[in-house]
PDB file of N, CA and C in Angstrom:
ATOM      1  N   UNK A   1       0.802  -1.071  -0.285  1.00  0.00           N
ATOM      2  CA  UNK A   1      -0.073   0.419   0.550  1.00  0.00           C
ATOM      3  C   UNK A   1       0.729   1.395   0.340  1.00  0.00           C
ATOM      4  N   UNK A   2       1.064   2.122  -0.923  1.00  0.00           N
ATOM      5  CA  UNK A   2       1.031   3.799  -0.969  1.00  0.00           C
ATOM      6  C   UNK A   2       0.861   5.050  -0.485  1.00  0.00           C
ATOM      7  N   UNK A   3       1.010   5.533   0.458  1.00  0.00           N
ATOM      8  CA  UNK A   3       0.229   6.732   0.415  1.00  0.00           C
ATOM      9  C   UNK A   3       0.491   7.733  -0.457  1.00  0.00           C
ATOM     10  N   UNK A   4      -0.569   8.625  -0.435  1.00  0.00           N
ATOM     11  CA  UNK A   4      -0.562   9.652  -1.579  1.00  0.00           C
ATOM     12  C   UNK A   4      -0.358  11.012  -0.684  1.00  0.00           C
ATOM     13  N   UNK A   5       0.667  11.732  -1.680  1.00  0.00           N
ATOM     14  CA  UNK A   5       0.649  13.425  -0.436  1.00  0.00           C
ATOM     15  C   UNK A   5      -0.619  13.965  -1.504  1.00  0.00           C
ATOM     16  N   UNK A   6      -1.820  15.014  -0.697  1.00  0.00           N
ATOM     17  CA  UNK A   6      -2.608  15.097  -1.115  1.00  0.00           C
ATOM     18  C   UNK A   6      -2.171  16.513  -2.253  1.00  0.00           C
ATOM     19  N   UNK A   7      -1.495  16.809  -1.675  1.00  0.00           N
ATOM     20  CA  UNK A   7      -0.763  18.322  -2.359  1.00  0.00           C
ATOM     21  C   UNK A   7      -0.353  17.867  -3.549  1.00  0.00           C
ATOM     22  N   UNK A   8      -0.223  16.505  -3.850  1.00  0.00           N
ATOM     23  CA  UNK A   8       0.732  15.804  -4.965  1.00  0.00           C
ATOM     24  C   UNK A   8      -0.210  15.027  -5.755  1.00  0.00           C
ATOM     25  N   UNK A   9      -1.225  14.588  -5.035  1.00  0.00           N
ATOM     26  CA  UNK A   9      -2.184  14.018  -5.893  1.00  0.00           C
ATOM     27  C   UNK A   9      -3.157  13.713  -4.925  1.00  0.00           C
ATOM     28  N   UNK A  10      -4.538  14.084  -6.120  1.00  0.00           N
ATOM     29  CA  UNK A  10      -6.024  14.275  -5.089  1.00  0.00           C
ATOM     30  C   UNK A  10      -6.507  12.504  -5.785  1.00  0.00           C
ATOM     31  N   UNK A  11      -7.713  12.124  -4.761  1.00  0.00           N
ATOM     32  CA  UNK A  11      -8.657  11.697  -5.049  1.00  0.00           C
ATOM     33  C   UNK A  11      -9.331  12.095  -5.980  1.00  0.00           C
ATOM     34  N   UNK A  12     -10.275  10.898  -6.590  1.00  0.00           N
ATOM     35  CA  UNK A  12     -11.493  11.393  -7.227  1.00  0.00           C
ATOM     36  C   UNK A  12     -12.651  11.814  -6.336  1.00  0.00           C
ATOM     37  N   UNK A  13     -13.275  13.032  -7.095  1.00  0.00           N
ATOM     38  CA  UNK A  13     -14.046  13.496  -6.227  1.00  0.00           C
ATOM     39  C   UNK A  13     -15.817  12.155  -5.604  1.00  0.00           C
ATOM     40  N   UNK A  14     -15.944  12.211  -4.275  1.00  0.00           N
ATOM     41  CA  UNK A  14     -16.736  11.229  -4.236  1.00  0.00           C
ATOM     42  C   UNK A  14     -16.029  10.255  -3.663  1.00  0.00           C
ATOM     43  N   UNK A  15     -14.768   9.898  -3.243  1.00  0.00           N
ATOM     44  CA  UNK A  15     -14.384   8.510  -3.594  1.00  0.00           C
ATOM     45  C   UNK A  15     -14.019   8.025  -1.525  1.00  0.00           C
ATOM     46  N   UNK A  16     -14.523   6.981  -1.633  1.00  0.00           N
ATOM     47  CA  UNK A  16     -14.274   6.964  -0.216  1.00  0.00           C
ATOM     48  C   UNK A  16     -12.419   6.190  -0.108  1.00  0.00           C
ATOM     49  N   UNK A  17     -12.021   6.641   0.712  1.00  0.00           N
ATOM     50  CA  UNK A  17     -10.487   6.744   0.710  1.00  0.00           C
ATOM     51  C   UNK A  17      -9.806   6.691   2.522  1.00  0.00           C
ATOM     52  N   UNK A  18      -9.305   5.827   2.661  1.00  0.00           N
ATOM     53  CA  UNK A  18      -7.868   5.604   3.930  1.00  0.00           C
ATOM     54  C   UNK A  18      -7.140   7.393   3.845  1.00  0.00           C
ATOM     55  N   UNK A  19      -6.992   7.900   5.153  1.00  0.00           N
ATOM     56  CA  UNK A  19      -6.293   9.018   5.278  1.00  0.00           C
ATOM     57  C   UNK A  19      -5.600   8.859   6.594  1.00  0.00           C
ATOM     58  N   UNK A  20      -4.771   9.430   6.541  1.00  0.00           N
ATOM     59  CA  UNK A  20      -3.669   9.627   7.934  1.00  0.00           C
ATOM     60  C   UNK A  20      -4.350  11.264   8.900  1.00  0.00           C
ATOM     61  N   UNK A  21      -5.085  10.771   9.830  1.00  0.00           N
ATOM     62  CA  UNK A  21      -5.359  12.037  10.132  1.00  0.00           C
ATOM     63  C   UNK A  21      -4.991  12.211  11.519  1.00  0.00           C
ATOM     64  N   UNK A  22      -3.634  13.678  10.834  1.00  0.00           N
ATOM     65  CA  UNK A  22      -2.449  13.587  11.732  1.00  0.00           C
ATOM     66  C   UNK A  22      -3.331  14.735  13.226  1.00  0.00           C
ATOM     67  N   UNK A  23      -4.315  15.011  13.717  1.00  0.00           N
ATOM     68  CA  UNK A  23      -4.957  15.687  14.485  1.00  0.00           C
ATOM     69  C   UNK A  23      -5.113  14.458  15.710  1.00  0.00           C
ATOM     70  N   UNK A  24      -5.747  13.491  14.897  1.00  0.00           N
ATOM     71  CA  UNK A  24      -6.231  12.216  16.441  1.00  0.00           C
ATOM     72  C   UNK A  24      -4.731  11.095  15.985  1.00  0.00           C
ATOM     73  N   UNK A  25      -4.301  11.214  14.671  1.00  0.00           N
ATOM     74  CA  UNK A  25      -2.964  10.131  14.658  1.00  0.00           C
ATOM     75  C   UNK A  25      -3.426   8.652  14.384  1.00  0.00           C
ATOM     76  N   UNK A  26      -4.402   8.622  13.323  1.00  0.00           N
ATOM     77  CA  UNK A  26      -5.334   7.876  13.178  1.00  0.00           C
ATOM     78  C   UNK A  26      -5.569   8.125  11.807  1.00  0.00           C
ATOM     79  N   UNK A  27      -5.829   6.409  11.673  1.00  0.00           N
ATOM     80  CA  UNK A  27      -6.319   5.946   9.940  1.00  0.00           C
ATOM     81  C   UNK A  27      -7.900   5.631   9.791  1.00  0.00           C
ATOM     82  N   UNK A  28      -8.166   7.084   9.389  1.00  0.00           N
ATOM     83  CA  UNK A  28      -9.631   6.794   9.163  1.00  0.00           C
ATOM     84  C   UNK A  28     -10.076   6.622   7.819  1.00  0.00           C
ATOM     85  N   UNK A  29     -11.249   6.650   7.246  1.00  0.00           N
ATOM     86  CA  UNK A  29     -12.059   6.242   6.060  1.00  0.00           C
ATOM     87  C   UNK A  29     -12.902   7.575   6.083  1.00  0.00           C
ATOM     88  N   UNK A  30     -12.532   8.388   5.209  1.00  0.00           N
ATOM     89  CA  UNK A  30     -13.452   9.803   4.238  1.00  0.00           C
ATOM     90  C   UNK A  30     -13.596   9.696   3.440  1.00  0.00           C
ATOM     91  N   UNK A  31     -14.199  10.366   3.233  1.00  0.00           N
ATOM     92  CA  UNK A  31     -14.691  10.943   1.955  1.00  0.00           C
ATOM     93  C   UNK A  31     -14.268  12.104   0.629  1.00  0.00           C
ATOM     94  N   UNK A  32     -13.320  12.054  -0.273  1.00  0.00           N
ATOM     95  CA  UNK A  32     -13.283  13.440  -0.917  1.00  0.00           C
ATOM     96  C   UNK A  32     -14.348  14.371  -1.099  1.00  0.00           C
ATOM     97  N   UNK A  33     -14.340  15.411  -0.841  1.00  0.00           N
ATOM     98  CA  UNK A  33     -15.048  16.419  -1.586  1.00  0.00           C
ATOM     99  C   UNK A  33     -14.347  17.343  -2.215  1.00  0.00           C
ATOM    100  N   UNK A  34     -14.456  17.654  -3.372  1.00  0.00           N
ATOM    101  CA  UNK A  34     -13.621  18.208  -4.831  1.00  0.00           C
ATOM    102  C   UNK A  34     -14.072  19.659  -4.575  1.00  0.00           C
ATOM    103  N   UNK A  35     -15.116  19.687  -4.563  1.00  0.00           N
ATOM    104  CA  UNK A  35     -16.164  21.162  -4.912  1.00  0.00           C
ATOM    105  C   UNK A  35     -15.590  22.294  -3.832  1.00  0.00           C
ATOM    106  N   UNK A  36     -15.737  21.085  -2.037  1.00  0.00           N
ATOM    107  CA  UNK A  36     -15.236  22.226  -1.037  1.00  0.00           C
ATOM    108  C   UNK A  36     -14.190  22.088  -0.678  1.00  0.00           C
ATOM    109  N   UNK A  37     -13.378  21.459  -1.295  1.00  0.00           N
ATOM    110  CA  UNK A  37     -11.525  21.179  -0.992  1.00  0.00           C
ATOM    111  C   UNK A  37     -11.503  21.071   0.308  1.00  0.00           C
ATOM    112  N   UNK A  38     -12.067  19.529   0.874  1.00  0.00           N
ATOM    113  CA  UNK A  38     -11.961  18.805   1.958  1.00  0.00           C
ATOM    114  C   UNK A  38     -12.660  17.653   2.320  1.00  0.00           C
ATOM    115  N   UNK A  39     -12.765  16.961   3.666  1.00  0.00           N
ATOM    116  CA  UNK A  39     -12.817  15.774   3.670  1.00  0.00           C
ATOM    117  C   UNK A  39     -14.119  15.752   4.309  1.00  0.00           C
ATOM    118  N   UNK A  40     -15.358  14.491   4.172  1.00  0.00           N
ATOM    119  CA  UNK A  40     -16.695  14.561   4.519  1.00  0.00           C
ATOM    120  C   UNK A  40     -16.556  13.487   5.050  1.00  0.00           C
ATOM    121  N   UNK A  41     -17.601  13.270   5.762  1.00  0.00           N
ATOM    122  CA  UNK A  41     -17.217  11.802   6.614  1.00  0.00           C
ATOM    123  C   UNK A  41     -17.314  10.763   5.740  1.00  0.00           C
ATOM    124  N   UNK A  42     -17.187   9.599   6.072  1.00  0.00           N
ATOM    125  CA  UNK A  42     -16.901   8.465   5.831  1.00  0.00           C
ATOM    126  C   UNK A  42     -18.453   8.034   4.703  1.00  0.00           C
ATOM    127  N   UNK A  43     -19.774   8.546   4.671  1.00  0.00           N
ATOM    128  CA  UNK A  43     -20.745   8.129   4.415  1.00  0.00           C
ATOM    129  C   UNK A  43     -21.010   9.467   3.376  1.00  0.00           C
ATOM    130  N   UNK A  44     -19.712  10.647   3.251  1.00  0.00           N
ATOM    131  CA  UNK A  44     -19.994  11.346   2.180  1.00  0.00           C
ATOM    132  C   UNK A  44     -20.986  12.372   2.274  1.00  0.00           C
ATOM    133  N   UNK A  45     -21.674  12.618   2.951  1.00  0.00           N
ATOM    134  CA  UNK A  45     -23.042  13.174   3.988  1.00  0.00           C
ATOM    135  C   UNK A  45     -22.442  14.570   4.457  1.00  0.00           C
ATOM    136  N   UNK A  46     -21.684  14.925   5.155  1.00  0.00           N
ATOM    137  CA  UNK A  46     -21.264  16.109   5.826  1.00  0.00           C
ATOM    138  C   UNK A  46     -19.870  16.230   6.599  1.00  0.00           C
ATOM    139  N   UNK A  47     -19.530  17.483   6.071  1.00  0.00           N
ATOM    140  CA  UNK A  47     -18.119  18.170   6.547  1.00  0.00           C
ATOM    141  C   UNK A  47     -17.543  17.492   7.600  1.00  0.00           C
ATOM    142  N   UNK A  48     -15.854  16.687   7.719  1.00  0.00           N
ATOM    143  CA  UNK A  48     -15.782  16.136   8.758  1.00  0.00           C
ATOM    144  C   UNK A  48     -14.138  17.513   8.977  1.00  0.00           C
ATOM    145  N   UNK A  49     -13.170  17.718   7.966  1.00  0.00           N
ATOM    146  CA  UNK A  49     -11.869  18.638   8.340  1.00  0.00           C
ATOM    147  C   UNK A  49     -11.290  18.952   7.279  1.00  0.00           C
ATOM    148  N   UNK A  50     -11.069  20.093   7.304  1.00  0.00           N
ATOM    149  CA  UNK A  50     -10.073  20.566   6.502  1.00  0.00           C
ATOM    150  C   UNK A  50      -9.058  19.180   5.400  1.00  0.00           C
ATOM    151  N   UNK A  51      -8.630  19.797   4.341  1.00  0.00           N
ATOM    152  CA  UNK A  51      -8.053  19.281   3.679  1.00  0.00           C
ATOM    153  C   UNK A  51      -6.689  18.781   4.061  1.00  0.00           C
ATOM    154  N   UNK A  52      -5.909  20.305   5.133  1.00  0.00           N
ATOM    155  CA  UNK A  52      -4.337  19.654   5.164  1.00  0.00           C
ATOM    156  C   UNK A  52      -4.548  18.572   6.412  1.00  0.00           C
ATOM    157  N   UNK A  53      -5.412  18.549   7.335  1.00  0.00           N
ATOM    158  CA  UNK A  53      -5.711  17.793   8.237  1.00  0.00           C
ATOM    159  C   UNK A  53      -5.347  16.281   8.018  1.00  0.00           C
ATOM    160  N   UNK A  54      -5.264  16.078   7.059  1.00  0.00           N
ATOM    161  CA  UNK A  54      -5.386  14.636   6.443  1.00  0.00           C
ATOM    162  C   UNK A  54      -4.213  14.604   5.459  1.00  0.00           C
ATOM    163  N   UNK A  55      -3.424  15.432   5.222  1.00  0.00           N
ATOM    164  CA  UNK A  55      -2.126  15.191   3.892  1.00  0.00           C
ATOM    165  C   UNK A  55      -2.278  14.179   3.241  1.00  0.00           C
ATOM    166  N   UNK A  56      -1.721  12.325   4.029  1.00  0.00           N
ATOM    167  CA  UNK A  56      -1.951  11.110   3.310  1.00  0.00           C
ATOM    168  C   UNK A  56      -3.143  10.582   3.305  1.00  0.00           C
ATOM    169  N   UNK A  57      -3.289  10.109   1.817  1.00  0.00           N
ATOM    170  CA  UNK A  57      -4.635   9.043   1.662  1.00  0.00           C
ATOM    171  C   UNK A  57      -3.726   7.733   0.745  1.00  0.00           C
ATOM    172  N   UNK A  58      -4.317   7.246   0.531  1.00  0.00           N
ATOM    173  CA  UNK A  58      -4.668   5.675  -0.470  1.00  0.00           C
ATOM    174  C   UNK A  58      -5.690   5.070  -0.464  1.00  0.00           C
ATOM    175  N   UNK A  59      -5.847   4.153  -1.331  1.00  0.00           N
ATOM    176  CA  UNK A  59      -7.217   3.926  -1.813  1.00  0.00           C
ATOM    177  C   UNK A  59      -7.512   2.425  -0.843  1.00  0.00           C
ATOM    178  N   UNK A  60      -9.211   2.401  -1.214  1.00  0.00           N
ATOM    179  CA  UNK A  60      -9.298   1.085   0.338  1.00  0.00           C
ATOM    180  C   UNK A  60      -8.692  -0.259  -0.704  1.00  0.00           C
ATOM    181  N   UNK A  61      -8.839  -1.077   0.352  1.00  0.00           N
ATOM    182  CA  UNK A  61      -7.797  -2.584   0.038  1.00  0.00           C
ATOM    183  C   UNK A  61      -9.655  -2.920  -0.853  1.00  0.00           C
ATOM    184  N   UNK A  62      -9.496  -3.466  -1.875  1.00  0.00           N
ATOM    185  CA  UNK A  62     -10.463  -4.794  -2.275  1.00  0.00           C
ATOM    186  C   UNK A  62     -10.916  -5.832  -1.506  1.00  0.00           C
ATOM    187  N   UNK A  63     -12.299  -5.971  -1.689  1.00  0.00           N
ATOM    188  CA  UNK A  63     -12.717  -7.070  -0.603  1.00  0.00           C
ATOM    189  C   UNK A  63     -12.485  -8.216  -1.465  1.00  0.00           C
ATOM    190  N   UNK A  64     -12.200  -9.505  -0.585  1.00  0.00           N
ATOM    191  CA  UNK A  64     -11.780 -10.664  -0.983  1.00  0.00           C
ATOM    192  C   UNK A  64     -12.969 -11.288  -0.487  1.00  0.00           C
ATOM    193  N   UNK A  65     -13.610 -11.999  -1.589  1.00  0.00           N
ATOM    194  CA  UNK A  65     -14.451 -12.843  -1.375  1.00  0.00           C
ATOM    195  C   UNK A  65     -14.590 -14.526  -0.968  1.00  0.00           C
TER     196      UNK A  65
END
C-alpha cells in the first residue's frame, strides 16, 4: 500500500479512501469533496475536516470473497 500526498495527487471526487488524520494520529475512512476541497465523513454526507488535517491518503483495499 502506497500513501499519496494530497498536495501532489488528489483522489477522485466523492471517493472513499483511507486517510492519515494527523490531529488524532489515526487512520480513518473519509470521502474526498473536490468542490469544497475538504474531507467529508465516511458516508460522504457532511464536512469532517479541512484537507490539510489529513495530508496522506490511499485507496481502500479490495474486498476478497
